[in-house]
Structures are given as C-alpha cells and as structure tokens.
Coordinates of C-alpha atoms in Angstrom, one line a residue:
M1 CA -4.9 -2.9 -12.1
A2 CA -3.7 -5.1 -10.5
D3 CA -5.9 -7.8 -10.9
I4 CA -4.5 -7.7 -15.3
L5 CA 0.0 -7.4 -13.8
I6 CA -1.6 -10.8 -11.2
N7 CA -3.8 -12.6 -14.5
Y8 CA -0.4 -11.8 -16.5
T9 CA 1.7 -12.7 -14.5
N10 CA 0.4 -16.0 -13.9
A11 CA -1.0 -16.9 -18.1
F12 CA 3.1 -16.1 -18.9
N13 CA 4.0 -18.8 -16.1
K14 CA 2.0 -21.1 -17.4
L15 CA 3.7 -21.1 -20.8
P16 CA 4.8 -24.4 -21.8
F17 CA 8.6 -23.4 -23.5
R18 CA 9.0 -19.6 -21.2
P19 CA 12.1 -18.7 -21.0
N20 CA 12.3 -17.8 -17.8
D21 CA 9.3 -17.8 -14.4
A22 CA 7.3 -13.8 -14.8
V23 CA 6.9 -12.5 -11.2
G24 CA 4.8 -9.7 -10.0
I25 CA 5.6 -6.4 -8.1
I26 CA 1.8 -5.6 -6.9
D27 CA 0.2 -2.1 -4.4
G28 CA -0.4 -3.1 -0.8
D29 CA -4.1 -2.0 -1.2
C30 CA -5.4 -3.7 1.9
H31 CA -4.9 -7.2 1.3
R32 CA -5.2 -10.7 3.5
P33 CA -2.1 -12.5 4.3
E34 CA -3.2 -15.3 3.4
Q35 CA -3.4 -13.9 0.2
I36 CA -0.6 -11.9 0.4
A37 CA 0.7 -15.2 0.6
K38 CA -1.7 -17.1 -1.7
W39 CA -0.4 -14.6 -4.5
K40 CA 3.6 -15.3 -3.8
E41 CA 3.3 -18.9 -4.5
Q42 CA 2.8 -18.0 -7.8
G43 CA 5.4 -15.4 -8.2
I44 CA 3.5 -12.2 -6.9
Y45 CA 4.9 -9.9 -4.5
T46 CA 2.5 -7.4 -2.1
L47 CA 5.1 -4.0 -0.8
P48 CA 4.8 -4.1 2.3
V49 CA 3.4 0.0 1.9
N50 CA -0.4 0.3 -0.4
E51 CA 0.9 3.0 -2.5
I52 CA 4.4 2.5 -4.6
E53 CA 4.5 6.7 -3.7
N54 CA 4.7 5.4 0.0
L55 CA 8.5 4.5 -0.4
L56 CA 9.3 7.7 -2.4
C57 CA 8.1 8.9 1.4
D58 CA 11.1 6.6 4.1
S59 CA 12.0 8.0 6.4
A60 CA 15.7 6.8 5.3
I61 CA 15.2 9.7 1.6
I62 CA 13.3 12.1 3.3
D63 CA 16.2 12.3 5.5
A64 CA 18.8 11.9 2.3
A65 CA 16.4 14.6 0.3
N66 CA 17.0 17.5 3.7
R67 CA 20.3 17.0 3.2
S68 CA 20.9 17.0 -0.6
F69 CA 18.6 19.3 -1.4
M70 CA 19.8 21.6 1.3
S71 CA 16.0 22.1 2.8
K72 CA 15.7 24.6 5.3
S73 CA 17.1 23.2 8.8
D74 CA 12.9 22.6 9.6
A75 CA 12.4 21.3 6.8
A76 CA 11.8 17.4 7.7
Q77 CA 10.4 18.2 11.0
R78 CA 7.5 20.7 9.4
Y79 CA 7.8 17.9 6.6
Y80 CA 6.6 14.9 10.0
D81 CA 4.8 17.6 11.0
S82 CA 2.2 17.8 8.7
F83 CA 1.9 14.6 7.2
W84 CA 0.1 13.2 11.2
H85 CA -1.1 16.6 10.3
E86 CA -3.1 15.1 7.6
L87 CA -4.3 11.5 9.0
E88 CA -5.4 13.1 11.8
Q89 CA -7.8 15.2 9.8
N90 CA -8.1 12.2 7.7
R91 CA -8.3 9.3 10.5
A92 CA -11.8 8.0 9.9
Q93 CA -11.8 9.2 5.9
Q94 CA -8.8 6.5 6.1
A95 CA -10.6 4.1 8.1
T96 CA -13.2 3.8 4.8
W97 CA -11.4 3.4 2.5
Y98 CA -9.7 0.7 4.3
V99 CA -12.6 -1.1 5.1
N100 CA -13.8 -0.6 1.4
N101 CA -10.8 -1.6 0.7
A102 CA -11.3 -4.8 2.5
L103 CA -14.3 -5.6 1.0
N104 CA -13.5 -5.1 -2.5
N105 CA -10.5 -7.9 -2.2
R106 CA -13.1 -10.5 -0.1
F107 CA -15.8 -10.1 -2.9
K108 CA -13.3 -10.6 -5.2
E109 CA -12.1 -14.3 -3.6
N110 CA -15.2 -14.8 -3.1
F111 CA -17.8 -14.7 -6.4
L112 CA -22.1 -15.9 -5.4
R113 CA -22.1 -19.1 -7.3
E114 CA -26.4 -19.5 -6.4
K115 CA -28.5 -18.2 -9.4
Q116 CA -31.5 -20.0 -9.2
N117 CA -33.1 -19.0 -5.6
M118 CA -32.7 -15.3 -3.7
A119 CA -33.6 -16.8 -0.1
D120 CA -29.3 -18.8 -0.6
L121 CA -28.1 -15.9 -2.7
K122 CA -28.6 -13.7 0.6
A123 CA -27.4 -16.4 2.2
E124 CA -24.3 -16.6 0.1
L125 CA -23.9 -13.3 0.5
C126 CA -24.2 -12.6 4.5
Q127 CA -21.5 -15.7 5.1
I128 CA -19.3 -12.9 2.8
T129 CA -20.1 -10.2 5.8
S130 CA -22.2 -8.3 7.5
S131 CA -23.5 -5.0 9.0
A132 CA -22.1 -6.0 12.1
E133 CA -18.2 -7.2 10.6
I134 CA -18.6 -3.4 9.0
D135 CA -18.3 -1.8 12.3
A136 CA -16.2 -4.1 12.8
L137 CA -13.5 -3.6 10.8
Y138 CA -14.5 0.0 10.4
A139 CA -13.6 0.6 14.3
Q140 CA -10.9 -2.2 14.2
R141 CA -8.8 0.4 11.9
L142 CA -9.7 3.5 13.7
K143 CA -8.4 2.3 16.5
S144 CA -5.1 0.6 14.8
I145 CA -5.1 4.8 13.8
D146 CA -5.2 6.0 16.1
D147 CA -3.1 4.1 18.0
I148 CA -0.2 5.0 15.3
I149 CA -1.3 9.0 15.8
A150 CA -0.5 8.7 19.6
R151 CA 2.7 6.7 19.4
K152 CA 4.1 7.9 16.1
N153 CA 5.2 5.9 14.6
Y154 CA 6.1 6.7 11.6
D155 CA 6.8 3.7 9.5
A156 CA 3.3 2.2 10.1
A157 CA 1.6 4.6 9.3
L158 CA 2.8 5.3 5.9
A159 CA 2.7 1.4 5.2
I160 CA -1.5 2.0 6.0
V161 CA -1.6 5.3 3.8
D162 CA -3.9 5.8 0.9
F163 CA -3.2 9.9 0.6
K164 CA -3.7 9.8 -3.7
G165 CA -0.7 11.3 -4.3
K166 CA -0.1 14.2 -2.2
L167 CA 1.9 12.8 0.4
T168 CA 4.9 13.6 -3.1
K169 CA 3.1 15.8 -4.4
H170 CA 2.4 18.6 -1.8
I171 CA 3.0 17.5 1.8
A172 CA 6.7 16.6 0.6
K173 CA 6.8 18.7 -2.1
N174 CA 5.7 22.0 0.2
A175 CA 8.2 20.9 3.0
I176 CA 11.6 19.0 1.0
V177 CA 11.8 20.3 -2.5
D178 CA 9.6 21.6 -4.7
N179 CA 9.3 19.1 -7.8
Y180 CA 9.9 16.9 -5.1
P181 CA 8.5 13.6 -7.1
D182 CA 11.0 13.9 -9.6
R183 CA 13.9 15.3 -8.2
V184 CA 13.8 12.5 -5.5
L185 CA 13.5 9.6 -8.1
G186 CA 16.9 11.3 -9.3
L187 CA 19.0 11.6 -6.0
I188 CA 17.6 7.5 -5.9
K189 CA 18.9 6.4 -8.8
S190 CA 22.9 8.7 -8.1
S191 CA 22.8 6.6 -4.4
S192 CA 23.1 3.9 -3.8
E193 CA 23.1 3.1 -0.2
L194 CA 18.9 5.2 -1.1
Q195 CA 19.1 2.1 -3.5
A196 CA 19.8 -0.3 -1.4
T197 CA 18.2 1.1 1.9
I198 CA 14.8 0.9 0.4
K199 CA 15.4 -2.8 -1.6
Q200 CA 16.2 -3.9 1.9
K201 CA 12.6 -2.6 3.5
C202 CA 10.7 -3.4 0.8
F203 CA 12.0 -5.6 -1.5
A204 CA 14.1 -8.2 1.2
D205 CA 11.2 -11.2 0.2
F206 CA 11.5 -11.0 -2.9
L207 CA 15.0 -10.2 -4.3
S208 CA 15.3 -13.6 -1.4
T209 CA 13.6 -15.6 -3.2
T210 CA 14.7 -15.0 -6.8
A211 CA 18.7 -15.0 -5.8

C-alpha cells in the first residue's frame, strides 16, 4: 500500500501543469532513517508509529477516552497492564516481525542486478544481508523491546509495536469502551485539544514543511 502511495505521489509531482504538489503520509513500518529522509525530499512523510491505528491509543487519547466515556476508575491502568502483558508475551514475535520488515524494505531499495553469473549473483545478495546480520538485527531489536518494557516507556513502545489491530479492537475495547475505534474517532473529531495534541506529536514535521 505504501509503495502505491509513493508511486502515485511521485507521478503526480512530475506532471508539468499540476495545480499544486501532492504529499503522502505512510506508516513507519521499520523504514531506515536514511530512506525516511529521502522520501521527505519527495513529499512523502513517515508516521512515528508502525501503523496508524497506534495513534488512536496515544496516552493523551487513552486518558481523554477514559474521562469522556466514564469508564471504570481503573480502566486506564487495566489498559496499560494489558498492553505491557501483550508486549511481554509477544516480544520474540515483535522482534521477528521487525527483522522481516527491515529486510523486505532493504530488498525494495536494493534490486539485484546480476543476471549472467550465479557466483556474482550470490555475492551481490551477500552484500545486502547475511545470516549473521539477521541474527544481529533480531538480537538488537529484542534488547530494545526488553529495555522499553523494563522502563515502561509507553511512547517508545507505541512507536514500534505491530499488534495487527488488536490494540484498538481488543485491548482498548475491553479496558476503556466498547467499539473503541469508532468511539474514539468521534471523540477526536469533537475535541480541538486532542487534534492539536496529535498534530504536534505525530505531524509536526509535515505541518512545518507544508505551512
């Protein structure tokens, strides 16, 4: 999906008589800082979270939802307890997911060019990655996750986790309010304060560039 958006944005911005420039916003998805900087020059901005659904569980939104929907007094704490339990139980899966995405992104950026000689093709592949590097990426990510869990750094965790919708559709739903995604979207639409908070935390780079 991100590839399609990037291609469409670049194609539009190459039109000679376009009325204005197009911009795109994509999920974090483990992209390298160098690639993020390159995309920014093309009008493509990367969210500081792996998937946009994570924005709906920003701590400011969790607190506002807890107040607005008159959840139980311990609702927010139950949400955070469930969040950390989920991450602790799936730390290895999260680290593997990161390695998978990091490698896929790298292959997208480094197309294999050798077509004549197998030995040269293998050598080219080894320049992109190796078994040792894969192990190192996994160990590094696992350590980062363990450090985040130990410090209970929620913002840092929210920036890297990929719970495939479980965060909003199960964890927040069970702790805060039923039908959490729709209810909290309505809350954001009605609150200029929440809108300003999310814009500042997640879209400040985009807004400062396009202002």
